[in-house]
mmCIF file of C-alpha atoms in Angstrom:
data_model
loop_
_atom_site.group_PDB
_atom_site.id
_atom_site.type_symbol
_atom_site.label_atom_id
_atom_site.label_comp_id
_atom_site.label_asym_id
_atom_site.label_seq_id
_atom_site.Cartn_x
_atom_site.Cartn_y
_atom_site.Cartn_z
ATOM 1 C CA MET A 18 -35.104 72.692 27.463
ATOM 2 C CA ILE A 19 -33.731 72.933 30.981
ATOM 3 C CA VAL A 20 -31.045 70.460 32.082
ATOM 4 C CA VAL A 21 -30.371 70.404 35.833
ATOM 5 C CA GLY A 22 -26.810 69.295 36.574
ATOM 6 C CA ALA A 23 -23.671 69.607 34.435
ATOM 7 C CA GLY A 24 -22.114 66.238 35.197
ATOM 8 C CA PRO A 25 -21.487 63.746 32.370
ATOM 9 C CA SER A 26 -25.186 62.904 31.886
ATOM 10 C CA GLY A 27 -26.387 66.505 31.932
ATOM 11 C CA SER A 28 -23.635 67.796 29.673
ATOM 12 C CA ALA A 29 -24.191 64.941 27.205
ATOM 13 C CA ALA A 30 -27.926 65.642 27.162
ATOM 14 C CA ALA A 31 -27.360 69.388 26.706
ATOM 15 C CA CYS A 32 -24.806 68.808 23.955
ATOM 16 C CA HIS A 33 -27.039 66.538 21.888
ATOM 17 C CA LEU A 34 -30.173 68.626 22.516
ATOM 18 C CA ALA A 35 -28.392 71.771 21.342
ATOM 19 C CA ARG A 36 -27.093 69.992 18.254
ATOM 20 C CA ALA A 37 -30.697 69.042 17.478
ATOM 21 C CA GLY A 38 -31.517 72.758 17.323
ATOM 22 C CA LEU A 39 -33.176 73.188 20.719
ATOM 23 C CA ASP A 40 -32.682 76.143 23.066
ATOM 24 C CA VAL A 41 -30.934 74.542 26.043
ATOM 25 C CA LEU A 42 -30.181 75.966 29.493
ATOM 26 C CA LEU A 43 -27.685 73.870 31.496
ATOM 27 C CA LEU A 44 -27.766 74.645 35.242
ATOM 28 C CA GLU A 45 -24.851 73.703 37.531
ATOM 29 C CA LYS A 46 -25.003 74.314 41.285
ATOM 30 C CA THR A 47 -21.219 74.650 41.732
ATOM 31 C CA ALA A 48 -18.517 76.338 39.673
ATOM 32 C CA PHE A 49 -15.926 74.598 37.539
ATOM 33 C CA PRO A 50 -13.450 73.140 38.184
ATOM 34 C CA ARG A 51 -14.975 71.016 40.927
ATOM 35 C CA GLU A 52 -14.229 67.695 42.603
ATOM 36 C CA LYS A 53 -16.204 64.468 42.161
ATOM 37 C CA VAL A 54 -15.566 61.013 43.618
ATOM 38 C CA CYS A 55 -14.555 58.754 40.742
ATOM 39 C CA GLY A 56 -11.943 56.251 39.671
ATOM 40 C CA ASP A 57 -11.073 58.490 36.710
ATOM 41 C CA GLY A 58 -10.774 55.421 34.447
ATOM 42 C CA LEU A 59 -12.903 55.307 31.302
ATOM 43 C CA THR A 60 -13.753 52.126 29.402
ATOM 44 C CA PRO A 61 -14.146 51.978 25.604
ATOM 45 C CA ARG A 62 -17.899 52.375 26.168
ATOM 46 C CA ALA A 63 -17.277 55.796 27.685
ATOM 47 C CA VAL A 64 -14.753 56.706 24.987
ATOM 48 C CA LYS A 65 -17.416 56.056 22.354
ATOM 49 C CA GLU A 66 -19.738 58.583 24.013
ATOM 50 C CA LEU A 67 -16.985 61.181 24.214
ATOM 51 C CA VAL A 68 -16.382 60.765 20.484
ATOM 52 C CA ALA A 69 -20.131 61.107 19.841
ATOM 53 C CA MET A 70 -20.059 64.450 21.685
ATOM 54 C CA GLY A 71 -17.167 65.642 19.535
ATOM 55 C CA VAL A 72 -14.652 65.764 22.404
ATOM 56 C CA ASP A 73 -10.984 65.691 21.403
ATOM 57 C CA THR A 74 -9.691 62.580 23.212
ATOM 58 C CA SER A 75 -6.103 62.734 21.962
ATOM 59 C CA PRO A 76 -3.078 62.622 24.282
ATOM 60 C CA GLU A 77 -2.269 66.139 23.089
ATOM 61 C CA ALA A 78 -5.571 67.263 24.627
ATOM 62 C CA GLY A 79 -4.578 65.796 27.996
ATOM 63 C CA TRP A 80 -6.127 62.311 27.825
ATOM 64 C CA LEU A 81 -4.113 59.269 28.909
ATOM 65 C CA PRO A 82 -4.964 56.113 26.903
ATOM 66 C CA ASN A 83 -4.781 52.587 28.293
ATOM 67 C CA LYS A 84 -4.743 49.106 26.742
ATOM 68 C CA GLY A 85 -7.040 47.254 29.125
ATOM 69 C CA LEU A 86 -7.384 45.914 32.656
ATOM 70 C CA ARG A 87 -4.884 44.087 34.834
ATOM 71 C CA VAL A 88 -6.654 41.808 37.328
ATOM 72 C CA VAL A 89 -4.899 40.728 40.532
ATOM 73 C CA ALA A 90 -6.220 37.861 42.684
ATOM 74 C CA GLY A 91 -5.095 34.579 44.202
ATOM 75 C CA GLY A 92 -1.435 35.553 43.935
ATOM 76 C CA MET A 93 -1.759 35.911 40.147
ATOM 77 C CA ARG A 94 -1.922 38.773 37.651
ATOM 78 C CA LEU A 95 -3.718 38.675 34.319
ATOM 79 C CA GLU A 96 -3.660 41.449 31.732
ATOM 80 C CA LEU A 97 -6.831 41.643 29.650
ATOM 81 C CA ASP A 98 -6.754 43.912 26.603
ATOM 82 C CA TRP A 99 -9.885 45.779 25.615
ATOM 83 C CA PRO A 100 -11.569 43.636 22.937
ATOM 84 C CA GLN A 101 -11.357 44.458 19.254
ATOM 85 C CA LEU A 102 -14.945 45.343 18.345
ATOM 86 C CA ALA A 103 -16.735 47.140 15.555
ATOM 87 C CA ALA A 104 -19.071 48.940 17.985
ATOM 88 C CA PHE A 105 -16.484 50.347 20.424
ATOM 89 C CA PRO A 106 -12.950 51.785 20.366
ATOM 90 C CA ASP A 107 -10.067 49.490 21.324
ATOM 91 C CA HIS A 108 -8.746 51.672 24.145
ATOM 92 C CA GLY A 109 -9.770 53.279 27.395
ATOM 93 C CA LEU A 110 -8.803 56.666 28.814
ATOM 94 C CA VAL A 111 -7.900 58.285 32.111
ATOM 95 C CA ARG A 112 -8.651 61.855 33.162
ATOM 96 C CA ARG A 113 -9.237 63.469 36.543
ATOM 97 C CA ARG A 114 -12.865 64.312 37.298
ATOM 98 C CA ASP A 115 -11.994 67.811 38.514
ATOM 99 C CA ASP A 116 -11.183 68.540 34.867
ATOM 100 C CA PHE A 117 -13.279 65.940 33.020
ATOM 101 C CA ASP A 118 -16.706 67.371 33.848
ATOM 102 C CA GLU A 119 -15.733 70.859 32.777
ATOM 103 C CA ARG A 120 -14.475 69.533 29.442
ATOM 104 C CA LEU A 121 -17.910 68.025 28.780
ATOM 105 C CA ALA A 122 -19.789 71.122 29.937
ATOM 106 C CA ARG A 123 -17.685 73.334 27.679
ATOM 107 C CA GLN A 124 -18.356 70.969 24.793
ATOM 108 C CA ALA A 125 -22.081 71.395 25.440
ATOM 109 C CA GLU A 126 -21.526 75.174 25.346
ATOM 110 C CA ARG A 127 -19.681 74.933 22.044
ATOM 111 C CA SER A 128 -22.612 72.924 20.698
ATOM 112 C CA GLY A 129 -24.996 75.776 21.553
ATOM 113 C CA ALA A 130 -26.168 75.163 25.130
ATOM 114 C CA ARG A 131 -26.089 78.013 27.665
ATOM 115 C CA LEU A 132 -24.244 77.076 30.867
ATOM 116 C CA LEU A 133 -25.168 78.829 34.111
ATOM 117 C CA GLN A 134 -22.888 78.008 37.054
ATOM 118 C CA ARG A 135 -23.539 78.623 40.775
ATOM 119 C CA CYS A 136 -27.215 78.002 40.155
ATOM 120 C CA THR A 137 -28.870 75.801 42.775
ATOM 121 C CA VAL A 138 -32.244 74.408 41.734
ATOM 122 C CA THR A 139 -34.573 74.444 44.739
ATOM 123 C CA GLY A 140 -37.664 72.855 43.243
ATOM 124 C CA PRO A 141 -39.914 72.362 40.228
ATOM 125 C CA LEU A 142 -42.509 74.719 38.815
ATOM 126 C CA LEU A 143 -45.733 72.772 38.342
ATOM 127 C CA ASP A 144 -48.866 73.340 36.342
ATOM 128 C CA ASP A 145 -51.688 73.611 38.910
ATOM 129 C CA ARG A 146 -54.128 71.798 36.655
ATOM 130 C CA THR A 147 -52.059 68.928 35.234
ATOM 131 C CA GLY A 148 -49.209 68.558 37.717
ATOM 132 C CA ARG A 149 -46.664 68.672 34.870
ATOM 133 C CA ILE A 150 -43.319 70.339 35.388
ATOM 134 C CA THR A 151 -43.092 73.670 33.580
ATOM 135 C CA GLY A 152 -39.696 74.855 34.806
ATOM 136 C CA VAL A 153 -37.625 75.183 37.956
ATOM 137 C CA ARG A 154 -37.039 77.546 40.846
ATOM 138 C CA ALA A 155 -33.413 78.311 41.638
ATOM 139 C CA ARG A 156 -30.989 80.564 43.466
ATOM 140 C CA THR A 157 -28.077 82.018 41.525
ATOM 141 C CA GLY A 158 -24.727 83.610 42.226
ATOM 142 C CA GLU A 159 -22.927 84.333 45.450
ATOM 143 C CA GLU A 160 -25.910 86.306 46.719
ATOM 144 C CA LYS A 161 -28.313 83.368 46.123
ATOM 145 C CA ARG A 162 -30.750 85.500 44.161
ATOM 146 C CA PRO A 163 -34.099 83.689 43.603
ATOM 147 C CA VAL A 164 -35.008 83.133 39.946
ATOM 148 C CA THR A 165 -37.362 80.986 37.905
ATOM 149 C CA PHE A 166 -36.751 79.326 34.552
ATOM 150 C CA ARG A 167 -39.532 77.938 32.390
ATOM 151 C CA ALA A 168 -39.461 75.223 29.737
ATOM 152 C CA PRO A 169 -41.889 72.579 28.445
ATOM 153 C CA LEU A 170 -39.484 69.773 29.430
ATOM 154 C CA VAL A 171 -36.808 69.344 32.104
ATOM 155 C CA VAL A 172 -33.959 66.835 32.359
ATOM 156 C CA ALA A 173 -32.968 65.791 35.895
ATOM 157 C CA ALA A 174 -29.219 65.175 35.872
ATOM 158 C CA ASP A 175 -28.771 66.172 39.518
ATOM 159 C CA GLY A 176 -27.113 63.022 40.802
ATOM 160 C CA ASN A 177 -27.880 60.239 43.224
ATOM 161 C CA SER A 178 -29.934 62.331 45.660
ATOM 162 C CA SER A 179 -31.830 64.016 42.765
ATOM 163 C CA ARG A 180 -33.848 66.498 44.794
ATOM 164 C CA LEU A 181 -35.774 67.438 41.674
ATOM 165 C CA SER A 182 -36.917 63.831 41.216
ATOM 166 C CA LEU A 183 -37.910 63.601 44.867
ATOM 167 C CA ALA A 184 -39.921 66.806 44.584
ATOM 168 C CA MET A 185 -41.788 65.200 41.677
ATOM 169 C CA GLY A 186 -42.513 62.073 43.742
ATOM 170 C CA LEU A 187 -39.955 59.821 42.048
ATOM 171 C CA ARG A 188 -38.174 57.858 44.770
ATOM 172 C CA ARG A 189 -35.517 55.148 44.732
ATOM 173 C CA ARG A 190 -36.477 51.502 44.563
ATOM 174 C CA GLU A 191 -35.391 49.749 47.732
ATOM 175 C CA ASP A 192 -35.062 46.401 45.935
ATOM 176 C CA ARG A 193 -32.120 47.612 43.844
ATOM 177 C CA PRO A 194 -28.495 47.555 45.031
ATOM 178 C CA VAL A 195 -26.675 50.722 46.008
ATOM 179 C CA GLY A 196 -22.904 50.489 46.040
ATOM 180 C CA VAL A 197 -20.252 52.744 47.470
ATOM 181 C CA ALA A 198 -16.929 54.023 46.168
ATOM 182 C CA VAL A 199 -14.098 55.632 48.132
ATOM 183 C CA ARG A 200 -10.892 56.938 46.655
ATOM 184 C CA THR A 201 -7.870 59.164 47.120
ATOM 185 C CA TYR A 202 -4.691 60.147 45.271
ATOM 186 C CA PHE A 203 -1.051 59.320 46.008
ATOM 187 C CA THR A 204 2.203 60.426 44.437
ATOM 188 C CA SER A 205 3.607 57.149 43.170
ATOM 189 C CA PRO A 206 6.158 55.674 40.754
ATOM 190 C CA ARG A 207 3.253 53.607 39.390
ATOM 191 C CA HIS A 208 1.605 56.649 37.827
ATOM 192 C CA ASP A 209 2.595 55.759 34.247
ATOM 193 C CA ASP A 210 0.785 52.480 33.493
ATOM 194 C CA ASP A 211 -0.678 51.175 30.232
ATOM 195 C CA TYR A 212 -3.337 49.216 32.138
ATOM 196 C CA LEU A 213 -5.988 49.987 34.690
ATOM 197 C CA GLU A 214 -5.518 47.652 37.661
ATOM 198 C CA SER A 215 -8.205 45.854 39.675
ATOM 199 C CA TRP A 216 -7.671 43.784 42.849
ATOM 200 C CA LEU A 217 -10.412 41.274 43.658
ATOM 201 C CA GLU A 218 -9.353 40.304 47.177
ATOM 202 C CA VAL A 219 -10.350 43.111 49.529
ATOM 203 C CA ARG A 220 -11.624 42.348 53.023
ATOM 204 C CA ASP A 221 -13.813 44.308 55.392
ATOM 205 C CA ARG A 222 -11.050 43.987 58.000
ATOM 206 C CA PRO A 223 -7.553 42.487 58.070
ATOM 207 C CA GLU A 224 -7.232 38.735 58.383
ATOM 208 C CA PRO A 225 -7.881 36.579 60.287
ATOM 209 C CA GLY A 226 -11.632 36.780 60.103
ATOM 210 C CA GLY A 227 -11.854 39.405 57.401
ATOM 211 C CA ARG A 228 -14.705 38.903 54.954
ATOM 212 C CA LEU A 229 -14.125 39.271 51.216
ATOM 213 C CA LEU A 230 -16.097 42.212 49.859
ATOM 214 C CA PRO A 231 -18.315 41.928 46.742
ATOM 215 C CA GLY A 232 -16.294 44.398 44.748
ATOM 216 C CA TYR A 233 -12.722 45.372 44.056
ATOM 217 C CA ALA A 234 -9.947 47.835 44.777
ATOM 218 C CA TRP A 235 -8.278 49.743 41.981
ATOM 219 C CA ILE A 236 -5.015 51.440 41.088
ATOM 220 C CA PHE A 237 -5.274 53.794 38.114
ATOM 221 C CA GLY A 238 -2.114 55.593 37.046
ATOM 222 C CA MET A 239 -2.873 59.206 36.111
ATOM 223 C CA GLY A 240 0.307 59.823 34.129
ATOM 224 C CA ASP A 241 1.024 63.008 36.120
ATOM 225 C CA GLY A 242 3.019 61.550 38.992
ATOM 226 C CA THR A 243 -0.058 60.382 40.896
ATOM 227 C CA CYS A 244 -2.319 57.333 41.126
ATOM 228 C CA ASN A 245 -6.038 57.230 41.823
ATOM 229 C CA VAL A 246 -6.441 54.448 44.406
ATOM 230 C CA GLY A 247 -9.883 53.382 45.516
ATOM 231 C CA LEU A 248 -12.384 50.774 46.575
ATOM 232 C CA GLY A 249 -15.740 49.896 45.008
ATOM 233 C CA VAL A 250 -18.307 47.806 46.894
ATOM 234 C CA LEU A 251 -21.156 46.707 44.640
ATOM 235 C CA ASP A 252 -23.727 46.253 47.408
ATOM 236 C CA ALA A 253 -23.188 48.345 50.523
ATOM 237 C CA SER A 254 -26.452 47.105 52.082
ATOM 238 C CA LEU A 255 -25.046 43.700 53.068
ATOM 239 C CA PRO A 256 -24.506 43.201 56.820
ATOM 240 C CA TYR A 257 -20.835 44.119 57.079
ATOM 241 C CA ARG A 258 -19.295 44.360 60.490
ATOM 242 C CA ASP A 259 -17.326 47.500 59.666
ATOM 243 C CA PRO A 260 -19.048 50.113 57.488
ATOM 244 C CA ASP A 261 -16.012 52.416 57.684
ATOM 245 C CA TRP A 262 -15.156 52.146 53.984
ATOM 246 C CA ARG A 263 -12.471 54.826 54.235
ATOM 247 C CA GLY A 264 -10.812 52.754 56.944
ATOM 248 C CA VAL A 265 -11.031 49.637 54.765
ATOM 249 C CA LEU A 266 -9.290 51.506 51.937
ATOM 250 C CA ARG A 267 -6.534 52.761 54.241
ATOM 251 C CA ALA A 268 -5.947 49.251 55.593
ATOM 252 C CA TRP A 269 -5.759 47.812 52.080
ATOM 253 C CA CYS A 270 -3.279 50.480 50.990
ATOM 254 C CA ALA A 271 -1.128 49.683 54.019
ATOM 255 C CA SER A 272 -0.890 46.053 52.845
ATOM 256 C CA LEU A 273 0.658 46.999 49.478
ATOM 257 C CA PRO A 274 4.395 47.164 48.713
ATOM 258 C CA GLU A 275 6.016 50.131 50.423
ATOM 259 C CA GLU A 276 7.873 51.207 47.277
ATOM 260 C CA TRP A 277 4.557 52.017 45.553
ATOM 261 C CA GLY A 278 4.145 54.957 47.883
ATOM 262 C CA PHE A 279 0.536 54.418 48.979
ATOM 263 C CA SER A 280 1.175 55.811 52.450
ATOM 264 C CA PRO A 281 -0.342 58.789 54.307
ATOM 265 C CA GLU A 282 2.656 61.051 53.702
ATOM 266 C CA ASN A 283 2.254 60.603 49.919
ATOM 267 C CA MET A 284 -1.476 61.269 49.894
ATOM 268 C CA THR A 285 -2.311 64.404 47.876
ATOM 269 C CA GLY A 286 -5.917 64.735 49.002
ATOM 270 C CA PRO A 287 -8.438 63.339 51.474
ATOM 271 C CA VAL A 288 -10.234 60.011 51.120
ATOM 272 C CA ARG A 289 -13.650 60.801 49.641
ATOM 273 C CA GLY A 290 -16.687 58.571 49.194
ATOM 274 C CA ALA A 291 -19.899 58.476 47.177
ATOM 275 C CA ALA A 292 -22.892 56.221 46.623
ATOM 276 C CA LEU A 293 -23.315 54.195 43.415
ATOM 277 C CA PRO A 294 -27.021 54.092 42.414
ATOM 278 C CA MET A 295 -27.224 50.964 40.300
ATOM 279 C CA GLY A 296 -29.513 48.953 38.081
ATOM 280 C CA PHE A 297 -32.156 51.634 37.333
ATOM 281 C CA ASN A 298 -32.978 52.120 41.005
ATOM 282 C CA ARG A 299 -35.213 55.156 40.400
ATOM 283 C CA GLN A 300 -38.208 54.799 38.085
ATOM 284 C CA PRO A 301 -40.077 55.756 35.983
ATOM 285 C CA HIS A 302 -37.457 57.545 33.928
ATOM 286 C CA TYR A 303 -40.068 59.858 32.445
ATOM 287 C CA ALA A 304 -43.106 61.384 34.107
ATOM 288 C CA ASP A 305 -45.029 64.653 33.677
ATOM 289 C CA GLY A 306 -42.423 66.438 31.585
ATOM 290 C CA LEU A 307 -39.367 65.272 33.604
ATOM 291 C CA LEU A 308 -36.710 62.912 32.191
ATOM 292 C CA LEU A 309 -34.138 61.233 34.460
ATOM 293 C CA VAL A 310 -30.564 60.612 33.312
ATOM 294 C CA GLY A 311 -27.321 59.368 34.839
ATOM 295 C CA ASP A 312 -27.180 58.823 38.590
ATOM 296 C CA ALA A 313 -30.613 60.395 38.991
ATOM 297 C CA ALA A 314 -31.915 57.462 36.937
ATOM 298 C CA GLY A 315 -29.799 54.908 38.839
ATOM 299 C CA ALA A 316 -27.964 54.124 35.617
ATOM 300 C CA VAL A 317 -24.741 52.729 37.144
ATOM 301 C CA ASN A 318 -23.694 49.279 35.876
ATOM 302 C CA PRO A 319 -24.332 46.709 38.681
ATOM 303 C CA PHE A 320 -21.549 44.445 37.405
ATOM 304 C CA ASN A 321 -18.660 46.857 37.978
ATOM 305 C CA GLY A 322 -19.941 50.164 39.352
ATOM 306 C CA GLU A 323 -19.147 52.025 36.109
ATOM 307 C CA GLY A 324 -21.255 55.155 35.858
ATOM 308 C CA ILE A 325 -19.785 57.647 33.398
ATOM 309 C CA ALA A 326 -20.428 55.670 30.211
ATOM 310 C CA TYR A 327 -24.059 54.998 31.137
ATOM 311 C CA ALA A 328 -24.550 58.582 32.299
ATOM 312 C CA MET A 329 -23.485 59.908 28.895
ATOM 313 C CA GLU A 330 -25.494 57.226 27.083
ATOM 314 C CA SER A 331 -28.667 58.082 28.994
ATOM 315 C CA GLY A 332 -28.114 61.782 28.297
ATOM 316 C CA ARG A 333 -27.750 61.116 24.578
ATOM 317 C CA THR A 334 -30.764 58.801 24.551
ATOM 318 C CA ALA A 335 -32.922 61.370 26.359
ATOM 319 C CA ALA A 336 -31.884 64.028 23.842
ATOM 320 C CA GLU A 337 -32.754 61.795 20.895
ATOM 321 C CA VAL A 338 -36.192 60.977 22.323
ATOM 322 C CA VAL A 339 -36.915 64.638 23.121
ATOM 323 C CA ALA A 340 -35.851 65.845 19.675
ATOM 324 C CA GLN A 341 -38.184 63.341 18.037
ATOM 325 C CA ALA A 342 -41.025 64.150 20.438
ATOM 326 C CA LEU A 343 -40.882 67.901 19.908
ATOM 327 C CA ALA A 344 -41.091 67.404 16.175
ATOM 328 C CA ARG A 345 -44.574 65.848 16.548
ATOM 329 C CA ARG A 346 -47.500 68.058 15.547
ATOM 330 C CA THR A 347 -49.849 67.307 18.420
ATOM 331 C CA ALA A 348 -49.578 67.257 22.210
ATOM 332 C CA GLU A 349 -50.758 63.650 22.188
ATOM 333 C CA GLY A 350 -48.068 62.678 19.706
ATOM 334 C CA ARG A 351 -45.357 64.434 21.692
ATOM 335 C CA GLU A 352 -46.408 62.743 24.914
ATOM 336 C CA ALA A 353 -46.549 59.317 23.257
ATOM 337 C CA ALA A 354 -42.989 59.787 21.995
ATOM 338 C CA LEU A 355 -41.749 60.959 25.407
ATOM 339 C CA ARG A 356 -43.261 57.935 27.126
ATOM 340 C CA ARG A 357 -40.965 55.771 24.969
ATOM 341 C CA TYR A 358 -37.907 56.967 26.880
ATOM 342 C CA PRO A 359 -38.147 54.459 29.774
ATOM 343 C CA ARG A 360 -38.743 51.655 27.295
ATOM 344 C CA VAL A 361 -35.732 52.648 25.201
ATOM 345 C CA LEU A 362 -33.513 52.573 28.305
ATOM 346 C CA LYS A 363 -34.840 49.183 29.373
ATOM 347 C CA ASP A 364 -34.575 47.745 25.873
ATOM 348 C CA THR A 365 -30.938 48.868 25.815
ATOM 349 C CA HIS A 366 -29.787 47.888 29.307
ATOM 350 C CA GLY A 367 -32.728 46.400 31.248
ATOM 351 C CA GLY A 368 -31.871 42.748 30.671
ATOM 352 C CA TYR A 369 -28.170 43.372 31.215
ATOM 353 C CA TYR A 370 -28.849 45.156 34.508
ATOM 354 C CA THR A 371 -31.062 42.272 35.620
ATOM 355 C CA LEU A 372 -28.098 39.945 35.116
ATOM 356 C CA GLY A 373 -25.925 42.431 36.982
ATOM 357 C CA ARG A 374 -28.200 42.444 39.998
ATOM 358 C CA ALA A 375 -28.085 38.634 40.076
ATOM 359 C CA PHE A 376 -24.285 38.838 39.838
ATOM 360 C CA VAL A 377 -24.128 41.191 42.845
ATOM 361 C CA LYS A 378 -26.237 38.810 44.933
ATOM 362 C CA LEU A 379 -24.035 35.890 43.907
ATOM 363 C CA ILE A 380 -20.698 37.468 44.804
ATOM 364 C CA GLY A 381 -22.245 38.745 48.025
ATOM 365 C CA ARG A 382 -21.924 35.176 49.269
ATOM 366 C CA PRO A 383 -18.486 34.837 50.910
ATOM 367 C CA ARG A 384 -17.824 31.343 49.546
ATOM 368 C CA VAL A 385 -18.603 32.397 45.982
ATOM 369 C CA MET A 386 -16.446 35.517 46.215
ATOM 370 C CA LYS A 387 -13.596 33.501 47.739
ATOM 371 C CA LEU A 388 -13.759 30.916 44.947
ATOM 372 C CA ALA A 389 -13.853 33.597 42.258
ATOM 373 C CA ALA A 390 -10.904 35.488 43.738
ATOM 374 C CA GLU A 391 -8.729 32.423 44.307
ATOM 375 C CA ARG A 392 -9.493 30.388 41.188
ATOM 376 C CA GLY A 393 -10.736 32.805 38.544
ATOM 377 C CA LEU A 394 -7.367 33.836 37.130
ATOM 378 C CA THR A 395 -6.318 30.218 36.612
ATOM 379 C CA HIS A 396 -8.767 30.139 33.685
ATOM 380 C CA PRO A 397 -7.675 32.946 31.310
ATOM 381 C CA GLN A 398 -10.208 32.088 28.583
ATOM 382 C CA LEU A 399 -13.053 32.178 31.083
ATOM 383 C CA MET A 400 -11.763 35.494 32.427
ATOM 384 C CA LYS A 401 -11.862 36.979 28.926
ATOM 385 C CA ILE A 402 -15.543 36.074 28.696
ATOM 386 C CA VAL A 403 -16.254 37.484 32.158
ATOM 387 C CA PHE A 404 -14.266 40.601 31.204
ATOM 388 C CA LYS A 405 -16.558 41.216 28.235
ATOM 389 C CA LEU A 406 -19.661 40.593 30.325
ATOM 390 C CA VAL A 407 -18.693 42.755 33.294
ATOM 391 C CA ASN A 408 -17.696 45.685 31.083
ATOM 392 C CA ASN A 409 -20.637 45.259 28.677
ATOM 393 C CA LEU A 410 -18.378 45.183 25.631
ATOM 394 C CA THR A 411 -19.831 43.085 22.828
ATOM 395 C CA ASP A 412 -20.742 43.748 19.222
ATOM 396 C CA PRO A 413 -24.553 43.838 19.103
ATOM 397 C CA THR A 414 -24.570 42.333 15.601
ATOM 398 C CA GLY A 415 -22.014 40.305 13.710
ATOM 399 C CA GLY A 416 -19.863 39.543 16.745
ATOM 400 C CA ASP A 417 -18.082 36.326 17.636
ATOM 401 C CA ALA A 418 -19.595 33.337 19.423
ATOM 402 C CA VAL A 419 -18.991 34.858 22.860
ATOM 403 C CA ASP A 420 -20.753 38.056 21.814
ATOM 404 C CA ARG A 421 -23.737 36.118 20.539
ATOM 405 C CA VAL A 422 -24.054 34.107 23.758
ATOM 406 C CA LEU A 423 -23.766 37.174 26.004
ATOM 407 C CA ASN A 424 -26.165 39.179 23.867
ATOM 408 C CA GLY A 425 -28.607 36.272 23.981
ATOM 409 C CA LEU A 426 -28.457 36.167 27.772
ATOM 410 C CA THR A 427 -29.264 39.861 28.059
ATOM 411 C CA ARG A 428 -32.188 39.503 25.637
ATOM 412 C CA LEU A 429 -33.632 36.620 27.642
ATOM 413 C CA ALA A 430 -33.323 38.345 31.029
ATOM 414 C CA PRO A 431 -36.342 40.359 32.246
ATOM 415 C CA ARG A 432 -36.107 44.061 31.437
ATOM 416 C CA ALA A 433 -37.269 45.359 34.807
#
């Protein structure tokens, strides 16, 4: 197996494939450690996937646990603890992405995968007769030496742009939302916080006349003297008057209390931005020997812009499908098993993502977003339900009444 990209989805896929006994080559175009735009906050859904990979998530190993999410809106603050569930841990984690990705890649190595860094994949190798992918072309090392690698199956974990997918004719769906995230780091006395913090009232420009954005700003204490401070817009395609998201983040930071330290002189790095490919916006997820995972598959949650948990989940799911497929005795049987992969993804998250896309359209209406921001926190019980829905944290079986209602909604929604 060849896995292109050693982000969370690629490393998860490589880890589980290697544990299944397959010979796995994990190709990464950069060298670790390397920077990625991220909030650095992990929900219990992501923690579960880390545990499944065998990653040590203890504080002694450098992970900072948190109790839940603090929501700020309408002049109110509400602390929502992660729910107590049988299916997920009861805590989240924080870790910087410049270290997080390497931890996962090294775990894949320990599981038996071979990691090759500074290896830029330039295109697929194709069978002239069938059009199936049979490997990849790449350039390796500082000298960019051309090489080829061959394998019967390839996993595309090469991110939002996914050049490998494009070369295979798999393009993004224009009817699916694409969000944007921008973030930076500040030295701040708020660095040691038991809760992630989310602010719902962020405008595209200062008042008067500023429009509420369909998204949120965040403050995540890193426990090391710094905070990750950022902005997530769940649909960047709406007709905003000011697309300068970095400027929006700077203006929002300037509105916060001075003693928090979110000022230019306390900034420890530049403001960086990245796209959020959401709601399965590239399909099909399997075609001609190529499986898409993570951002390449558009696996980001449309409700909240969370990507890491779903990246690791898709990597694990792809590995499970591949391991079963390669155990079949005939080419027809293997191909039939591989074609299940898109259906497995849609059965797992298709209905939920359909609800998420409807949610994005709803909060894209200024009046709806204004009502939610100003009145939502006055109804704590309702917020607990919304909290479960937005973070996709329910017990699939045997849960409480809220779990059963939310699970029922996702089953009824179309799995597109």
